[in-house]
Short mmCIF file of C-alpha atoms and ligand atoms in Angstrom, two decimals:
data_model
loop_
_atom_site.label_atom_id
_atom_site.label_comp_id
_atom_site.label_asym_id
_atom_site.label_seq_id
_atom_site.Cartn_x
_atom_site.Cartn_y
_atom_site.Cartn_z
CA UNK A 187 -62.58 44.10 17.59
CA UNK A 188 -59.38 43.62 19.76
CA UNK A 189 -60.13 42.24 23.65
CA UNK A 190 -57.65 41.04 25.92
CA UNK A 191 -59.40 37.81 25.26
CA UNK A 192 -57.94 37.56 21.49
CA UNK A 193 -56.16 34.75 20.53
CA UNK A 194 -52.29 34.35 18.40
CA UNK A 195 -52.36 32.91 14.59
CA UNK A 196 -49.60 33.40 12.69
CA UNK A 197 -47.06 33.33 10.01
CA UNK A 198 -43.18 32.76 10.43
CA UNK A 199 -41.25 33.25 7.34
CA UNK A 200 -38.26 35.01 5.53
CA UNK A 201 -39.45 37.04 4.10
CA UNK A 202 -42.73 37.37 4.88
CA UNK A 203 -43.87 41.05 3.08
CA UNK A 204 -45.13 39.48 -0.14
CA UNK A 205 -48.04 37.27 1.70
CA UNK A 206 -51.54 37.80 1.59
CA UNK A 207 -52.53 35.05 3.85
CA UNK A 208 -52.70 37.79 6.64
CA UNK A 209 -55.95 39.14 4.60
CA UNK A 210 -57.59 35.95 3.52
CA UNK A 211 -56.73 34.62 6.88
CA UNK A 212 -58.24 37.50 9.12
CA UNK A 213 -61.18 38.05 6.32
CA UNK A 214 -61.93 34.45 7.57
CA UNK A 215 -61.75 34.48 10.76
CA UNK A 216 -63.98 37.56 11.25
CA UNK A 217 -66.44 35.23 8.76
CA UNK A 218 -66.01 32.41 11.51
CA UNK A 219 -66.69 35.03 14.13
CA UNK A 220 -63.92 33.61 16.08
CA UNK A 221 -61.64 35.81 18.20
CA UNK A 222 -58.26 35.69 16.05
CA UNK A 223 -55.88 37.97 15.25
CA UNK A 224 -53.28 36.05 12.36
CA UNK A 225 -49.52 38.16 11.76
CA UNK A 226 -46.84 37.96 9.47
CA UNK A 227 -43.75 37.45 11.53
CA UNK A 228 -40.44 37.77 9.43
CA UNK A 229 -38.60 35.92 11.51
CA UNK A 230 -34.40 34.23 10.39
CA UNK A 231 -32.83 30.82 10.93
CA UNK A 232 -30.67 32.29 13.28
CA UNK A 233 -33.94 34.02 15.20
CA UNK A 234 -36.07 30.74 14.76
CA UNK A 235 -35.50 29.31 17.73
CA UNK A 236 -36.21 32.48 20.39
CA UNK A 237 -39.70 33.26 17.95
CA UNK A 238 -41.01 29.88 18.74
CA UNK A 239 -39.91 30.03 22.17
CA UNK A 240 -41.64 33.09 22.68
CA UNK A 241 -44.65 32.28 21.30
CA UNK A 242 -44.85 28.81 23.28
CA UNK A 243 -44.51 31.47 25.63
CA UNK A 244 -47.02 33.47 24.65
CA UNK A 245 -50.12 30.83 24.49
CA UNK A 246 -50.41 30.98 20.05
CA UNK A 247 -53.17 28.66 18.86
CA UNK A 248 -51.06 27.60 16.39
CA UNK A 249 -48.42 29.06 13.63
CA UNK A 250 -48.17 28.57 9.43
CA UNK A 251 -44.04 27.76 8.94
CA UNK A 252 -43.32 29.26 4.99
CA UNK A 253 -39.35 29.32 3.99
CA UNK A 254 -37.06 28.51 4.47
CA UNK A 255 -37.89 27.21 8.48
CA UNK A 256 -40.64 24.54 7.13
CA UNK A 257 -37.76 21.91 7.54
CA UNK A 258 -35.92 23.91 10.86
CA UNK A 259 -39.12 24.36 12.95
CA UNK A 260 -39.50 20.26 13.54
CA UNK A 261 -36.56 19.87 15.95
CA UNK A 262 -38.70 22.20 17.91
CA UNK A 263 -42.64 19.91 17.81
CA UNK A 264 -43.14 17.45 20.03
CA UNK A 265 -45.04 15.88 17.25
CA UNK A 266 -44.93 15.33 13.57
CA UNK A 267 -48.46 13.93 12.38
CA UNK A 268 -47.93 11.70 9.07
CA UNK A 269 -48.29 13.65 6.95
CA UNK A 270 -45.47 15.70 8.39
CA UNK A 271 -43.49 12.87 8.07
CA UNK A 272 -43.80 11.80 4.59
CA UNK A 273 -43.40 14.55 3.37
CA UNK A 274 -40.90 15.78 5.64
CA UNK A 275 -41.32 19.72 5.99
CA UNK A 276 -44.30 21.28 8.94
CA UNK A 277 -46.70 23.97 7.49
CA UNK A 278 -48.80 24.24 10.49
CA UNK A 279 -48.33 23.85 13.96
CA UNK A 280 -50.93 23.16 16.55
CA UNK A 281 -51.31 23.78 20.46
CA UNK A 282 -52.55 19.93 20.97
CA UNK A 283 -53.57 18.22 24.51
CA UNK A 284 -50.41 19.84 26.10
CA UNK A 285 -47.74 19.50 23.04
CA UNK A 286 -47.07 21.58 19.92
CA UNK A 287 -47.34 19.19 16.73
CA UNK A 288 -46.82 19.29 13.03
CA UNK A 289 -48.51 19.33 10.53
CA UNK A 290 -48.49 19.53 6.50
CA UNK A 291 -51.29 20.34 4.71
CA UNK A 292 -50.13 21.70 1.47
CA UNK A 293 -50.77 17.72 0.22
CA UNK A 294 -54.56 17.49 1.73
CA UNK A 295 -54.51 21.07 0.53
CA UNK A 296 -54.32 20.15 -3.39
CA UNK A 297 -56.13 16.84 -3.63
CA UNK A 298 -59.41 18.97 -1.87
CA UNK A 299 -58.88 21.59 -4.38
CA UNK A 300 -58.09 19.03 -7.59
CA UNK A 301 -61.17 17.12 -6.38
CA UNK A 302 -62.95 20.58 -5.40
CA UNK A 303 -62.80 22.27 -8.64
CA UNK A 304 -62.76 19.22 -11.61
CA UNK A 305 -64.58 16.69 -12.08
CA UNK A 306 -61.73 13.11 -11.20
CA UNK A 307 -61.82 10.17 -11.09
CA UNK A 308 -58.46 9.53 -8.39
CA UNK A 309 -57.89 6.11 -8.90
CA UNK A 310 -58.55 5.64 -13.07
CA UNK A 311 -55.32 9.06 -12.45
CA UNK A 312 -52.10 8.96 -15.40
CA UNK A 313 -50.00 11.34 -12.95
CA UNK A 314 -47.03 13.20 -14.19
CA UNK A 315 -45.38 15.73 -11.97
CA UNK A 316 -42.98 17.93 -13.27
CA UNK A 317 -40.14 18.15 -9.63
CA UNK A 318 -39.51 16.84 -6.72
CA UNK A 319 -38.48 19.63 -4.16
CA UNK A 320 -41.07 20.10 -1.15
CA UNK A 321 -44.05 20.86 -3.15
CA UNK A 322 -43.76 17.60 -5.07
CA UNK A 323 -43.48 15.53 -1.79
CA UNK A 324 -46.36 17.16 -0.31
CA UNK A 325 -48.31 17.10 -3.39
CA UNK A 326 -46.62 13.23 -4.52
CA UNK A 327 -47.68 11.92 -1.50
CA UNK A 328 -51.35 13.66 -1.47
CA UNK A 329 -52.41 11.75 -4.93
CA UNK A 330 -50.21 8.47 -4.12
CA UNK A 331 -52.33 8.03 -0.55
CA UNK A 332 -55.37 8.96 -2.74
CA UNK A 333 -55.18 5.98 -4.19
CA UNK A 334 -54.46 7.11 -8.13
CA UNK A 335 -53.02 4.96 -10.53
CA UNK A 336 -49.50 5.37 -11.40
CA UNK A 337 -47.28 8.89 -10.82
CA UNK A 338 -43.86 9.50 -12.80
CA UNK A 339 -41.36 12.23 -11.02
CA UNK A 340 -40.43 13.90 -14.04
CA UNK A 341 -37.34 16.17 -12.60
CA UNK A 342 -34.50 18.04 -14.13
CA UNK A 343 -32.17 16.22 -11.41
CA UNK A 344 -33.07 12.44 -11.92
CA UNK A 345 -31.40 11.26 -8.41
CA UNK A 346 -33.87 13.29 -6.42
CA UNK A 347 -36.78 12.25 -8.55
CA UNK A 348 -36.08 8.05 -8.39
CA UNK A 349 -36.41 9.18 -4.20
CA UNK A 350 -38.95 10.24 -4.52
CA UNK A 351 -40.63 7.94 -6.97
CA UNK A 352 -38.98 5.21 -4.29
CA UNK A 353 -40.36 6.63 -1.16
CA UNK A 354 -44.18 7.54 -2.97
CA UNK A 355 -43.77 3.64 -4.37
CA UNK A 356 -44.76 2.42 -0.60
CA UNK A 357 -48.32 3.89 -2.08
CA UNK A 358 -48.36 3.40 -5.98
CA UNK A 359 -46.73 2.42 -9.08
CA UNK A 360 -43.85 4.86 -10.14
CA UNK A 361 -41.48 5.77 -11.98
CA UNK A 362 -38.89 8.52 -12.65
CA UNK A 363 -37.49 10.20 -15.65
CA UNK A 364 -35.47 13.79 -16.45
CA UNK A 365 -37.98 16.28 -17.05
CA UNK A 366 -36.03 16.55 -20.79
CA UNK A 367 -37.58 13.25 -21.31
CA UNK A 368 -40.57 12.98 -19.82
CA UNK A 369 -42.23 12.95 -23.64
CA UNK A 370 -43.87 10.08 -23.47
CA UNK A 371 -45.49 9.98 -19.88
CA UNK A 372 -46.75 13.30 -20.15
CA UNK A 373 -47.92 12.12 -23.87
CA UNK A 374 -50.15 9.54 -21.41
CA UNK A 375 -50.79 11.23 -18.79
CA UNK A 376 -54.50 12.63 -17.81
CA UNK A 377 -53.11 14.62 -15.05
CA UNK A 378 -50.31 16.80 -15.65
CA UNK A 379 -48.75 18.82 -12.55
CA UNK A 380 -46.31 21.52 -12.67
CA UNK A 381 -44.53 21.74 -8.85
CA UNK A 382 -41.54 23.53 -10.19
CA UNK A 383 -40.42 27.41 -9.87
CA UNK A 384 -40.80 27.06 -13.59
CA UNK A 385 -43.32 30.85 -14.87
CA UNK A 386 -43.53 32.20 -11.98
CA UNK A 387 -43.08 36.00 -11.84
CA UNK A 388 -41.00 37.41 -13.27
CA UNK A 389 -39.55 34.84 -15.28
CA UNK A 390 -43.50 34.01 -16.75
CA UNK A 391 -42.83 33.04 -19.98
CA UNK A 392 -40.32 30.28 -20.02
CA UNK A 393 -42.71 26.72 -19.24
CA UNK A 394 -40.72 23.82 -17.93
CA UNK A 395 -41.88 21.13 -20.62
CA UNK A 396 -42.82 21.48 -24.67
CA UNK A 397 -46.41 22.91 -25.07
CA UNK A 398 -46.55 20.32 -28.35
CA UNK A 399 -46.32 17.51 -25.04
CA UNK A 400 -49.80 18.31 -24.08
CA UNK A 401 -53.27 16.87 -25.37
CA UNK A 402 -57.12 17.64 -25.02
CA UNK A 403 -58.20 14.60 -22.87
CA UNK A 404 -55.92 15.73 -19.88
CA UNK A 405 -55.61 18.50 -17.26
CA UNK A 406 -52.59 20.85 -16.86
CA UNK A 407 -51.61 21.86 -13.32
CA UNK A 408 -49.45 23.97 -11.85
CA UNK A 409 -48.09 24.78 -8.68
CA UNK A 410 -47.38 28.39 -9.26
CA UNK A 411 -50.48 31.29 -9.27
CA UNK A 412 -48.49 34.68 -9.46
CA UNK A 413 -49.33 34.73 -12.96
CA UNK A 414 -52.17 32.52 -11.77
CA UNK A 415 -52.32 31.47 -15.94
CA UNK A 416 -49.72 30.38 -15.83
CA UNK A 417 -47.14 29.57 -20.16
CA UNK A 418 -47.99 26.45 -19.18
CA UNK A 419 -51.63 26.68 -18.08
CA UNK A 420 -52.00 28.98 -21.66
CA UNK A 421 -50.47 26.06 -23.35
CA UNK A 422 -52.75 23.58 -22.04
CA UNK A 423 -55.91 25.33 -23.20
CA UNK A 424 -54.96 26.37 -26.48
CA UNK A 425 -54.24 22.21 -27.04
CA UNK A 426 -58.19 21.70 -25.48
CA UNK A 427 -56.88 20.47 -21.97
CA UNK A 428 -58.55 21.49 -18.43
CA UNK A 429 -56.90 23.42 -16.84
CA UNK A 430 -56.21 23.72 -12.73
CA UNK A 431 -55.11 26.94 -11.62
CA UNK A 432 -52.37 26.86 -7.99
CA UNK A 433 -55.49 29.30 -6.28
CA UNK A 434 -57.09 26.38 -4.83
CA UNK A 435 -54.25 24.93 -2.53
CA UNK A 436 -53.45 28.33 -2.09
CA UNK A 437 -56.31 28.80 0.26
CA UNK A 438 -57.33 24.55 0.73
CA UNK A 439 -54.48 24.82 3.10
CA UNK A 440 -55.61 27.21 4.73
CA UNK A 441 -58.51 26.38 5.45
CA UNK A 442 -57.07 23.53 6.88
CA UNK A 443 -55.12 24.75 8.86
CA UNK A 444 -57.94 26.57 9.44
CA UNK A 445 -59.81 23.84 10.44
CA UNK A 446 -56.76 22.02 12.99
CA UNK A 447 -56.89 24.97 14.73
CA UNK A 448 -60.77 26.56 15.14
CA UNK A 449 -62.83 22.68 14.84
CA UNK A 450 -64.70 24.76 12.56
CA UNK A 451 -64.64 24.57 9.05
CA UNK A 452 -63.40 27.72 7.21
CA UNK A 453 -65.06 29.87 4.23
CA UNK A 454 -64.04 29.32 0.88
CA UNK A 455 -65.09 31.38 -1.61
CA UNK A 456 -64.55 34.16 0.52
CA UNK A 457 -60.69 33.26 1.26
CA UNK A 458 -60.59 32.91 -3.05
CA UNK A 459 -62.09 36.57 -3.61
CA UNK A 460 -59.41 38.17 -1.05
CA UNK A 461 -56.92 36.51 -2.41
CA UNK A 462 -58.71 37.29 -5.85
CA UNK A 463 -59.10 40.94 -5.30
CA UNK A 464 -55.02 41.71 -3.01
P1 ATR B 49 -40.37 23.80 -3.19
O1 ATR B 49 -40.35 23.85 -2.46
O2 ATR B 49 -41.60 25.05 -4.28
O3 ATR B 49 -40.65 22.46 -4.28
P2 ATR B 49 -37.83 22.94 -4.06
O4 ATR B 49 -37.35 21.97 -3.71
O5 ATR B 49 -36.21 23.63 -4.20
O6 ATR B 49 -39.51 24.22 -4.05
O7 ATR B 49 -37.26 22.51 -5.70
C1 ATR B 49 -37.41 23.17 -6.29
C2 ATR B 49 -38.35 22.42 -8.13
O8 ATR B 49 -38.09 23.37 -9.01
C3 ATR B 49 -37.41 21.02 -7.88
O9 ATR B 49 -37.22 20.32 -8.49
C4 ATR B 49 -36.39 21.28 -9.06
O10 ATR B 49 -35.22 21.18 -9.53
P3 ATR B 49 -34.06 20.82 -9.47
O11 ATR B 49 -34.22 18.75 -8.17
O12 ATR B 49 -33.40 19.22 -10.40
O13 ATR B 49 -33.21 21.35 -8.36
C5 ATR B 49 -37.18 22.54 -10.42
N1 ATR B 49 -36.98 23.25 -10.70
C6 ATR B 49 -36.61 24.95 -10.52
N2 ATR B 49 -35.79 25.30 -11.05
C7 ATR B 49 -35.92 24.67 -12.58
C8 ATR B 49 -35.86 24.62 -14.06
N3 ATR B 49 -35.15 26.13 -14.59
N4 ATR B 49 -35.96 24.02 -14.29
C9 ATR B 49 -36.56 22.98 -14.11
N5 ATR B 49 -37.02 22.42 -13.05
C10 ATR B 49 -36.25 23.99 -11.61
#
């Protein structure tokens, strides 16, 4: 029941009409018995400042941030935590001890999903990250700081791969290659992660690398979650590889945000179920 004590949470993005976050978050809040509502707000870049000022004045507990505001939001916050600083983007804002603090739960969410679903020794992983955009920065940061053996960034624009490899080299061994030239790295990888948008609905037949490069002694992981089984995952499965879908990251990045706002563990399996059925 909504009362005068109900607290506010939400999502700022543009557009947000397709988002399943309100269903997932409100189901979680109910199960956690927390008196909050979570709404999606479609805010254009020109309206961002005003929207943030409004949310602060209305004493939101916090909110999520999505495309295109993940970088622009930083100028309206008092502090960034390490993840947001290193990734260079914010997906979660938390009101903490009188300050508005930006966090990024995408990388940690990916890592939790990977370790929950796969039996994996992180210190043994030789990884190929396909892509070098915002999603690659988040996942790369989480994997690098978790102590993996090596990360090769393979990207269409090789300069971006080089920049990310240089950044991640503070924590692990790295390399950068053009995505068209990563056959050797993929064949030697224990984990191949697609962070590009290749294969996303409606261009579901597209695959970021040739299927032939994949093999049975690796995990193939895709951040694309629409469709759940991408062409890359289907190819990996055919080769006998283990498959890790993008659904888990979506749930865990949200679960970590709930934990930051409310200080309580979130109901992971319920949240997954809501996403699977909406
Ligand atoms: P996100 O925040 O989702 O990571 P982004 O920052 O725009 O989005 O990054 C998109 C990534 O997908 C980039 O690595 C991009 O490659 P470029 O850096 O060369 O642009 C990659 N990407 C997008 N479309 C692609 C395609 N058709 N083939 C290969 N890579 C593609």
